[in-house]
CSV table of C-alpha atoms in Angstrom, one decimal:
chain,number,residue,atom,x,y,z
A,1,UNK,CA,107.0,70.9,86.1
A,2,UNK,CA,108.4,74.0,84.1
A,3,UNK,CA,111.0,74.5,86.7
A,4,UNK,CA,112.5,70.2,86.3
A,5,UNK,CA,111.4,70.3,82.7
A,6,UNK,CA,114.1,73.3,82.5
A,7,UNK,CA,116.8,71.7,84.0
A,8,UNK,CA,116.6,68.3,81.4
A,9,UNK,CA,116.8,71.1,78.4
A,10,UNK,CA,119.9,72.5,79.8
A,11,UNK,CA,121.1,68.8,80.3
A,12,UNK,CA,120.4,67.1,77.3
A,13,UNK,CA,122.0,70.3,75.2
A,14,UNK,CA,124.8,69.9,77.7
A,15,UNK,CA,125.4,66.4,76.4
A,16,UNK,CA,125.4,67.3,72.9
A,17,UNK,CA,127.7,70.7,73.9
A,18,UNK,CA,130.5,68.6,75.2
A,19,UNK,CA,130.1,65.5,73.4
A,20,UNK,CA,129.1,62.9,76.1
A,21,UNK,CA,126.6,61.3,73.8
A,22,UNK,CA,129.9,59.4,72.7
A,23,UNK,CA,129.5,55.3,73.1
A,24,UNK,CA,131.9,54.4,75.7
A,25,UNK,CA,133.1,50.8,76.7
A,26,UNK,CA,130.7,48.4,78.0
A,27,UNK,CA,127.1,49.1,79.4
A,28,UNK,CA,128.1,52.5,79.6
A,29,UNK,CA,127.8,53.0,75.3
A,30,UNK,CA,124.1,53.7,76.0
A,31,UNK,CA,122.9,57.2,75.2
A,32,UNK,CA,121.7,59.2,77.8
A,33,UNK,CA,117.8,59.0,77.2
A,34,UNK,CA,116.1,61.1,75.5
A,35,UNK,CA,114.3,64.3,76.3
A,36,UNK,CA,111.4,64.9,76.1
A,37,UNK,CA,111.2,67.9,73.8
A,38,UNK,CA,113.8,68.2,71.1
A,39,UNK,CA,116.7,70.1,73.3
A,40,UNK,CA,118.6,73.3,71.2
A,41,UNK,CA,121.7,72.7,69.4
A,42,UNK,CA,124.2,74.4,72.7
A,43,UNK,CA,122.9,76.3,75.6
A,44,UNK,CA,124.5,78.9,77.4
A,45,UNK,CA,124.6,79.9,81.3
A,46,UNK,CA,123.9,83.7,82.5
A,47,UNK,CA,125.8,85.6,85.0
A,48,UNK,CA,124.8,84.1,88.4
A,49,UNK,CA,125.0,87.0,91.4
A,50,UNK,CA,125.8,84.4,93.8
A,51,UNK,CA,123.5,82.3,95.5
A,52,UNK,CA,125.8,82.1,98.5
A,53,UNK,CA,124.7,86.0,99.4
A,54,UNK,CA,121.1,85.6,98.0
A,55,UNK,CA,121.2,82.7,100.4
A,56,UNK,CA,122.5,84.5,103.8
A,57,UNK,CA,120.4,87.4,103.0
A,58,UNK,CA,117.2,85.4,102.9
A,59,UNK,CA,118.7,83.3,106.1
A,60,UNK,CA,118.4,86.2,108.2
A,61,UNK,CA,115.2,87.0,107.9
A,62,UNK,CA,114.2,83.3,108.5
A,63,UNK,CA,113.0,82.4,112.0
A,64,UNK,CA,114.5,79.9,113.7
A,65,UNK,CA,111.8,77.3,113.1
A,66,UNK,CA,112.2,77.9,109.1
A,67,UNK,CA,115.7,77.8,109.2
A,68,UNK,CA,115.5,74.4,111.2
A,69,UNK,CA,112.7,73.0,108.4
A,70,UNK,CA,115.3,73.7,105.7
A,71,UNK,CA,118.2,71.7,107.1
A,72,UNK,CA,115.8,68.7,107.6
A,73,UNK,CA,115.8,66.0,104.5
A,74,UNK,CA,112.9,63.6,105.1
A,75,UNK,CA,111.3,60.8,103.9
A,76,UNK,CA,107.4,59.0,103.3
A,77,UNK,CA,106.7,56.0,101.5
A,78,UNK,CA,104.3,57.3,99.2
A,79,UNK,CA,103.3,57.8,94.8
A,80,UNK,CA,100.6,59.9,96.2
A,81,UNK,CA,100.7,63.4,95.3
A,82,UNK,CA,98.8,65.3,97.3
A,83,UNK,CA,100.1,63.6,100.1
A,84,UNK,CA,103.9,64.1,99.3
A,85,UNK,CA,102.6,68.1,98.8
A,86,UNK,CA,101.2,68.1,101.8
A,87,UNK,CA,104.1,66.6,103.5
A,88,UNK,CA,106.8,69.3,102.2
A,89,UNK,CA,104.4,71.9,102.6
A,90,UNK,CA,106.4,71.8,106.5
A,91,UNK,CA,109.3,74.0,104.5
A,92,UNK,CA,111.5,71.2,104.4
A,93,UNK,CA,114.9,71.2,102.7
A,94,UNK,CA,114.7,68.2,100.9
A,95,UNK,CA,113.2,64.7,99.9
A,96,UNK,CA,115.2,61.7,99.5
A,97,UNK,CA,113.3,59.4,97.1
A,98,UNK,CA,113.4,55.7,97.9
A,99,UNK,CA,112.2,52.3,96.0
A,100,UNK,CA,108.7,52.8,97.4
A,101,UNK,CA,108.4,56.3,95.6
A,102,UNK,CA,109.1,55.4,92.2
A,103,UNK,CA,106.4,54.7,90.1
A,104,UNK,CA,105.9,52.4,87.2
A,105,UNK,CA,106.6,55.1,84.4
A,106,UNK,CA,108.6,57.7,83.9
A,107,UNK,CA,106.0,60.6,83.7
A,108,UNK,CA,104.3,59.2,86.6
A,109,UNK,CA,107.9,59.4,88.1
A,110,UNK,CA,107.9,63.5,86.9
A,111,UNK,CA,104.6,64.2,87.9
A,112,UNK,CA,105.5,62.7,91.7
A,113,UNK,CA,108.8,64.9,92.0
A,114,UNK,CA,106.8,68.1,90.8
A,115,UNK,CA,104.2,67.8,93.6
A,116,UNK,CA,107.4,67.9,96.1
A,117,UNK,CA,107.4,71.9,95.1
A,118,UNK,CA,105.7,74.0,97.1
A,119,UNK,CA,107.4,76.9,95.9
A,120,UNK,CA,108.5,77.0,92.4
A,121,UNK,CA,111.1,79.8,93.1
A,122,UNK,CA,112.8,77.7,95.5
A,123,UNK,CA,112.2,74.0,94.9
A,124,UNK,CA,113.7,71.9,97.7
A,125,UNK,CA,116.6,69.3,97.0
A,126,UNK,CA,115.0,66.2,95.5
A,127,UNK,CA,117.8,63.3,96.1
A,128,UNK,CA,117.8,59.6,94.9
A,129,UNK,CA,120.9,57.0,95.5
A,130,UNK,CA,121.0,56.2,92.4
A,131,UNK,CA,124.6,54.7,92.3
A,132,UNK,CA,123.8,52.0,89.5
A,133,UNK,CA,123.9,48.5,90.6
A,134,UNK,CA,123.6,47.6,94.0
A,135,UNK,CA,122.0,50.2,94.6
A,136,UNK,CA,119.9,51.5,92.2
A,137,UNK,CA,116.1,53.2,92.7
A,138,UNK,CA,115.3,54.5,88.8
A,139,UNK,CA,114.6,51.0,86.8
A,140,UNK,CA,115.8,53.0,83.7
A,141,UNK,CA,119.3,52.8,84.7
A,142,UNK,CA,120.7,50.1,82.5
A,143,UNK,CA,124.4,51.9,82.5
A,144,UNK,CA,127.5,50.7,83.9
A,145,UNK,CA,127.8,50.1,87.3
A,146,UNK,CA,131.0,50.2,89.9
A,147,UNK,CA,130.8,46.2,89.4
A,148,UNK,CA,132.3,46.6,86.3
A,149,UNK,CA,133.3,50.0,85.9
A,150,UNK,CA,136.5,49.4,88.9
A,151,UNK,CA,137.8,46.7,86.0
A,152,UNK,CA,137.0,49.4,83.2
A,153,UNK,CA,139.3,52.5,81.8
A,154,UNK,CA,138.4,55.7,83.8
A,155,UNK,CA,136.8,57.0,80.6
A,156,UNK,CA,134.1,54.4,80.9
A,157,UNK,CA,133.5,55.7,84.4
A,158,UNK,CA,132.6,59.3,82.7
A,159,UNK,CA,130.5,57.6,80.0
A,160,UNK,CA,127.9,55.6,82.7
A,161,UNK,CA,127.8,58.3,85.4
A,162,UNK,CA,126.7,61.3,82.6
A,163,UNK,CA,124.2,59.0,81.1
A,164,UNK,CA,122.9,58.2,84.8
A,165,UNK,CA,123.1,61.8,85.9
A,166,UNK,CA,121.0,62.4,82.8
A,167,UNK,CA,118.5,60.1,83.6
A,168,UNK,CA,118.7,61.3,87.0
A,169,UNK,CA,117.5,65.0,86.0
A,170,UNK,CA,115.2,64.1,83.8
A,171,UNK,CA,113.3,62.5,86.1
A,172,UNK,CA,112.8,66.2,88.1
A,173,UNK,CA,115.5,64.9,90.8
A,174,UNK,CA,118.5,67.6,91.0
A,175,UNK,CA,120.9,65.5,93.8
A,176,UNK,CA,122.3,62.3,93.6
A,177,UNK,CA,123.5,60.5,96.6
A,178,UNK,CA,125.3,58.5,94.0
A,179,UNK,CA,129.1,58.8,94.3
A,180,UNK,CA,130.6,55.9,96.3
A,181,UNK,CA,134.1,57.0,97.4
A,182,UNK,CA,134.9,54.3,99.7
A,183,UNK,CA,137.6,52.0,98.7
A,184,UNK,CA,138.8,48.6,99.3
A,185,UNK,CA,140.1,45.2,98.3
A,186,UNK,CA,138.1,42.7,100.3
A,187,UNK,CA,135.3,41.0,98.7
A,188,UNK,CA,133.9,40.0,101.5
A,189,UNK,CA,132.9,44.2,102.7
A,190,UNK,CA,129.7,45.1,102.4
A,191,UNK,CA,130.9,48.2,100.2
A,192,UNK,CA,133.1,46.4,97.8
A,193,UNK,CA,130.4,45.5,95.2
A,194,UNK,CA,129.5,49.3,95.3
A,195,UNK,CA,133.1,51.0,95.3
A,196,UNK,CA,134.8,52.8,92.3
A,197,UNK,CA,138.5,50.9,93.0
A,198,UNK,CA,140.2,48.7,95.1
A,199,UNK,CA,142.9,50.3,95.4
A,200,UNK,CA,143.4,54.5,96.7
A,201,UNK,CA,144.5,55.9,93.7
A,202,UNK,CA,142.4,53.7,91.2
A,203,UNK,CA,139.0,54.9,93.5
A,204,UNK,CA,140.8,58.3,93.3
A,205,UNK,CA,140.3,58.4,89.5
A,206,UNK,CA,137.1,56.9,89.2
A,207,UNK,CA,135.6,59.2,91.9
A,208,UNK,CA,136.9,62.3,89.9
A,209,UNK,CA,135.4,61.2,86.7
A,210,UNK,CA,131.8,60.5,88.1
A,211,UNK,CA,132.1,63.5,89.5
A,212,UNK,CA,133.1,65.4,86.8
A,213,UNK,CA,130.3,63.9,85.1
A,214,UNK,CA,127.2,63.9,87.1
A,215,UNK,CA,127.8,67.7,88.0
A,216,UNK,CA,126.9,68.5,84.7
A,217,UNK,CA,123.8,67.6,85.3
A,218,UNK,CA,122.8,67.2,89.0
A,219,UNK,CA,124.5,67.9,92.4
A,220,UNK,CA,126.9,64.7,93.1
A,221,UNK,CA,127.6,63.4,96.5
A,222,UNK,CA,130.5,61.2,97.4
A,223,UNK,CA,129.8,59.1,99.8
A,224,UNK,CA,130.5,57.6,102.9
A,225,UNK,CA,133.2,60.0,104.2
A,226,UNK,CA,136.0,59.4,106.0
A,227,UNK,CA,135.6,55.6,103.8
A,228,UNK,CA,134.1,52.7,104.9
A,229,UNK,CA,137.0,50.4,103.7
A,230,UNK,CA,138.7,50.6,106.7
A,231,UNK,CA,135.8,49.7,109.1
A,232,UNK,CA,134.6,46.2,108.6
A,233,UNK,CA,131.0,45.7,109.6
A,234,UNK,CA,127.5,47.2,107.6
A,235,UNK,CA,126.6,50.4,109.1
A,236,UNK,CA,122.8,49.7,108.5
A,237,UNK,CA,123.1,47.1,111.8
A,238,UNK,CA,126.4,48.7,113.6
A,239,UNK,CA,128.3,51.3,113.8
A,240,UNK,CA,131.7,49.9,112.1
A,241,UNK,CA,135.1,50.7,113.7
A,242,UNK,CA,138.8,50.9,112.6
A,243,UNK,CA,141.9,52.1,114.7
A,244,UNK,CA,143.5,53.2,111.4
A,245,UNK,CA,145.5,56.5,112.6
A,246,UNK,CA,144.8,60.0,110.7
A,247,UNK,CA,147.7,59.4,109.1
A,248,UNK,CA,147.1,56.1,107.7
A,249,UNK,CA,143.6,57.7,106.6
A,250,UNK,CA,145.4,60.5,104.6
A,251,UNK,CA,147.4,58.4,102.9
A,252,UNK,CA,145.0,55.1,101.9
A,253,UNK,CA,141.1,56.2,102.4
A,254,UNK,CA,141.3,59.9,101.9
A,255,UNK,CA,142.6,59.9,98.4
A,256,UNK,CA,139.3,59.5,96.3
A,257,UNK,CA,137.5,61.7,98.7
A,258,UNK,CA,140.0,64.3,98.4
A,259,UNK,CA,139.5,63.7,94.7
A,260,UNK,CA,136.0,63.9,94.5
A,261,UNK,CA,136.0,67.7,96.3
A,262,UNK,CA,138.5,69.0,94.0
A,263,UNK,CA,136.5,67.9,91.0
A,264,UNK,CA,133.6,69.7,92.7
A,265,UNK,CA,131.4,67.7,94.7
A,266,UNK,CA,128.2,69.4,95.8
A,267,UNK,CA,127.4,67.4,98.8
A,268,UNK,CA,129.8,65.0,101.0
A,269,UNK,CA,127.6,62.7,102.8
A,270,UNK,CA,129.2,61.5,106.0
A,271,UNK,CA,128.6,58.1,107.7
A,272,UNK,CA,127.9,56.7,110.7
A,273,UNK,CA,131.5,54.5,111.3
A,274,UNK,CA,134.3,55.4,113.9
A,275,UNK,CA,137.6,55.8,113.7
A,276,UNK,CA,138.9,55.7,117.3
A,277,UNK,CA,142.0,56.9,116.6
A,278,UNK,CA,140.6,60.2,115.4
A,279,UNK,CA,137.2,60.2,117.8
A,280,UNK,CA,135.8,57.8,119.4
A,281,UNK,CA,132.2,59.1,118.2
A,282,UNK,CA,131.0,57.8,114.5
A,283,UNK,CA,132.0,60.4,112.2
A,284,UNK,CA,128.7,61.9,111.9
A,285,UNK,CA,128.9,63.2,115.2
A,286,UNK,CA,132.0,63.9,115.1
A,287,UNK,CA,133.5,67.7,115.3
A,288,UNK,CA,136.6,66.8,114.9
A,289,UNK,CA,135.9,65.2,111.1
A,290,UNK,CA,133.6,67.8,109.9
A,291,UNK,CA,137.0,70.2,111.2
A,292,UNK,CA,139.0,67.9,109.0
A,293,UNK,CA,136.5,67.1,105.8
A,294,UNK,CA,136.4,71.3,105.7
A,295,UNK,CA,140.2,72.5,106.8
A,296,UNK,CA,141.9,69.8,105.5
A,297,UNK,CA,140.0,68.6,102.0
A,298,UNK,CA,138.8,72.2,101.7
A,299,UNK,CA,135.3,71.0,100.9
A,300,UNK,CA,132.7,74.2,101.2
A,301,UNK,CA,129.5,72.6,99.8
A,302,UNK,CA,126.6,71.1,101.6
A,303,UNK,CA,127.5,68.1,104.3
A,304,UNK,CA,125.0,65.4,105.3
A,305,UNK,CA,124.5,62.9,106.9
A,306,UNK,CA,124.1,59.5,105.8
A,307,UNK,CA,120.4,58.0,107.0
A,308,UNK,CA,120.0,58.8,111.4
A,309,UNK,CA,117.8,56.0,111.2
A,310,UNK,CA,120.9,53.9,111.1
A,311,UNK,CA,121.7,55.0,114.0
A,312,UNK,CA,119.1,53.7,115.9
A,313,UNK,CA,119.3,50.6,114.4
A,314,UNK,CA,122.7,50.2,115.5
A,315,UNK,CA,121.0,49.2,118.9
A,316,UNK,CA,123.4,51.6,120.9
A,317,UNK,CA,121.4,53.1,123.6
A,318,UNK,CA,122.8,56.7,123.2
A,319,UNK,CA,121.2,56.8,119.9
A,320,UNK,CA,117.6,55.6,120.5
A,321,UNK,CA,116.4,59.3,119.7
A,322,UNK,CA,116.1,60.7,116.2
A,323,UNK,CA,115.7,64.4,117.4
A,324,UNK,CA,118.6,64.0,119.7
A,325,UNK,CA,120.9,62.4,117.2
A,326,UNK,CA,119.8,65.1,114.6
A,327,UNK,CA,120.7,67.9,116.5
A,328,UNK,CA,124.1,66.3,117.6
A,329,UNK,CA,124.5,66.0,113.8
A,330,UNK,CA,124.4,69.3,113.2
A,331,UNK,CA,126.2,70.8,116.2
A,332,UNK,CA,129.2,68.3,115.0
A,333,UNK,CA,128.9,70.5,112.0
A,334,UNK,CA,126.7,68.8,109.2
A,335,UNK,CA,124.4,71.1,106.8
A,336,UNK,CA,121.2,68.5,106.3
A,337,UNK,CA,120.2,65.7,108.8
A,338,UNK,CA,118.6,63.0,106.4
A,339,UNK,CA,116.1,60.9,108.0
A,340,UNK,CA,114.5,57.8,106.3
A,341,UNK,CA,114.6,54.4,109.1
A,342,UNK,CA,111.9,54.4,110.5
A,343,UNK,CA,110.8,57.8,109.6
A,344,UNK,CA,106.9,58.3,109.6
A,345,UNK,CA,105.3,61.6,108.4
A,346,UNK,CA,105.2,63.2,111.9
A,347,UNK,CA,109.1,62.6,112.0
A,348,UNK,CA,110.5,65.5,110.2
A,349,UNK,CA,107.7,67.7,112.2
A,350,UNK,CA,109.2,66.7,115.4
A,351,UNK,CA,113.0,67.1,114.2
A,352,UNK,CA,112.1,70.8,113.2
A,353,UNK,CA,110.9,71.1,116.7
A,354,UNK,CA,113.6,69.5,118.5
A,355,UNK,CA,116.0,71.9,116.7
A,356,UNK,CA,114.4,74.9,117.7
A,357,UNK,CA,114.1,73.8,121.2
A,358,UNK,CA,117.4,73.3,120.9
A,359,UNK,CA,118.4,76.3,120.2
A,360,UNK,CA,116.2,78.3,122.4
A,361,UNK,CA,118.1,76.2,125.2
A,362,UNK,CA,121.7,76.5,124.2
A,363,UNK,CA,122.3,73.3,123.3
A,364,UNK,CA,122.7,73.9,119.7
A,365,UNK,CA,124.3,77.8,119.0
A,366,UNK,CA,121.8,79.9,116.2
A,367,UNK,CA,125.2,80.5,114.1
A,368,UNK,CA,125.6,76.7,113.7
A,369,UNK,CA,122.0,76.1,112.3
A,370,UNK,CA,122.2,79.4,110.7
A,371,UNK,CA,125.0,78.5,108.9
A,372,UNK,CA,124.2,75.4,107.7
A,373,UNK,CA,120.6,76.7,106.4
A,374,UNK,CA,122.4,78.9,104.3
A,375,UNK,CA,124.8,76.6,103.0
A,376,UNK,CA,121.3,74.1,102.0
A,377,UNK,CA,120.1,77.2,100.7
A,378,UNK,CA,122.5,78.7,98.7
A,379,UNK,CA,122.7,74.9,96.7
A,380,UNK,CA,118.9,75.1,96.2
A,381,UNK,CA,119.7,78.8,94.4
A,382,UNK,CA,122.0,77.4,92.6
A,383,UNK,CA,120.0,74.1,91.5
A,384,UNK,CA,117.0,76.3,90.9
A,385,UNK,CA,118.9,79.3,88.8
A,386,UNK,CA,120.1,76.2,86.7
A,387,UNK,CA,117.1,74.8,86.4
A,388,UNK,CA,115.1,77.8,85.3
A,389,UNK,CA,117.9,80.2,83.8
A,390,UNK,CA,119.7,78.3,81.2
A,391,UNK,CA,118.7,80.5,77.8
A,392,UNK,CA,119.0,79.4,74.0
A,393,UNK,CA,122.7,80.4,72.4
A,394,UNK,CA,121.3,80.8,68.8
A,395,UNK,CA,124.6,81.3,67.4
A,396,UNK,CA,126.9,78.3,69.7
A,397,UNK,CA,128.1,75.9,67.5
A,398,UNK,CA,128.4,71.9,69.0
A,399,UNK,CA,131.4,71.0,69.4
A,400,UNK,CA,132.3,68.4,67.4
């Protein structure tokens, strides 16, 4: 709890430090909730050494069955404590919290995410989709949604996603999978009651602000790269498709991704869709994208992939096997394989193995997985140093 409850004193201060407490149009004029001790006036940050080294130091002297637990992100349906201990107790990178984790209070809700840490010096990602709306797991979350927001000034935008990322973090959960970043006009996608805009550059805007604001609090993840607005179909059931050439991409679906990095993303989720003109293979799997997403966008923070249970339910043969479709994932070049369709609480176990076997047979290089366990671990340094390290600045003054 000390290492969580850290993180919502840095956060709250943070919100008095910059002035985000400000009401803002619409839902989004709610005030982030409260902490719960009274926060200091301003906060400020030490001298980090760089979790990146820390990270590739500890890396190598992993083995390859620990590095391959801390790329994994998985998933039980459970409030039970000593269970969910027991269940991250594998070494796994991260939990993704769903509706049937959340409890009926909030410090039932703090108490669950605490027993996810093993290790208090390295707590493992703790994500939630908590995009407001649509899609929304933490009850609490009465701000404004993309609904409304897409209709809204941009500044609204910044109002509703720092109160959410707020909530977020005080609730002991340091990544949202929350950033929708897809973009389109048709009312009739799957995505359009979840996207920022309906238009490139409108998304573009509205994915910069949430990021901007959720970072301040929590790691932010834009979401579902390269854009579902050009594949029609629901990507829970199918694996959508487009022919939409790379360069029509660049110039329409790529802007509020491209936005999104350079306001500093942490994570960029990729999901399972296809463009054909690019690769045949749904971007998750795709080389070629995770080439583009990191030459192209410039994006050096953590990739995953959307839910591989999706896969399966697509009902394409080729993708019946969770193992196998998690170690494609990450030899196309993602950081964390999230796993939550159908996922049971020997699932993870048998990912871990399938990765090392993997490995020991070629089929997935050791530089691959080692670099993307360092990339996971370098964000859970940082998440953890600004968690735990934020110290009192007796003489800041707020800014007014």
């Amino acid at each position: 709890m000390r290492v969580r409850r850290a993180r919502w004193l840095s956060v709250a201060a943070a919100i008095l430090l910059t002035g985000l407490c400000t009401p803002a149009l619409g839902a989004a004029a709610s005030s982030p909730p409260p902490a719960t001790t009274a926060p200091p006036t301003t906060v400020s940050a030490p001298t980090q050494d760089g979790p990146g080294a820390d990270a590739a130091r500890t890396v190598e002297g992993m083995t390859t069955a620990e590095q391959a637990a801390s790329v994994v992100m998985g998933h039980i349906p459970s409030t039970d404590a000593a269970a969910l201990t027991a269940y991250m107790s594998q070494g796994l990178g991260g939990f993704i919290l769903m509706g049937a984790n959340i409890p009926a209070t909030s410090a039932e809700l703090e108490t669950l995410t605490a027993a996810l840490v093993v290790d208090p010096s390295l707590p493992p990602l703790i994500a939630v989709d908590q995009e407001g709306g649509l899609v929304s797991r933490l009850p609490a979350d009465d701000y404004a949604s993309s609904r409304t927001l897409k209709g809204l000034p941009v500044a609204a935008t910044s109002a509703a996603f720092s109160a959410r990322g707020a909530l977020v973090a005080q609730s002991g959960i340091d990544v949202d999978f929350g950033t929708i970043a897809d973009v389109t006009a048709d009312p009739s996608s799957f995505i359009y009651g979840r996207a920022l805009g309906t238009d490139p550059q409108g998304a573009a805007e509205r994915v910069s602000a949430a990021t901007t604001a959720q970072e301040s609090f929590v790691a932010s993840t834009l979401k579902h790269f390269p854009g579902h607005g050009a594949a029609p179909g629901d990507s829970h059931h199918a694996i959508p498709t487009t022919d939409e050439s790379l360069e029509q991409w660049r110039a329409s679906d790529a802007l509020p991704f491209i936005a999104g990095v350079d306001a500093g993303a942490s994570l960029l989720m990729f999901g399972h869709l296809a463009y054909t003109a690019v690769d045949a293979a749904p971007a998750s799997l795709s080389a070629r994208w995770h080439e583009i997403a990191r030459d192209e966008l410039g994006f050096r923070g953590v990739i995953v992939t959307d839910d591989l249970g999706m896969l399966q339910s697509s009902g394409i043969p080729e993708y019946r096997d969770p193992v196998a479709n998690a170690v494609a994932a990450l030899a196309a070049g993602n950081d964390l394989v999230l796993m939550v369709a159908g996922s049971t609480p020997e699932t993870a176990g048998q990912m871990v193995a399938g990765i090392v076997a993997a490995v020991e047979s070629g089929t997935l290089s050791a530089e691959r997985l080692a670099d993307a366990a360092t990339r996971v671990l370098a964000l859970r340094l940082r998440l953890s140093a600004t968690s735990a390290d934020w110290t009192l600045c007796p003489t800041c003054e707020p800014v007014s």
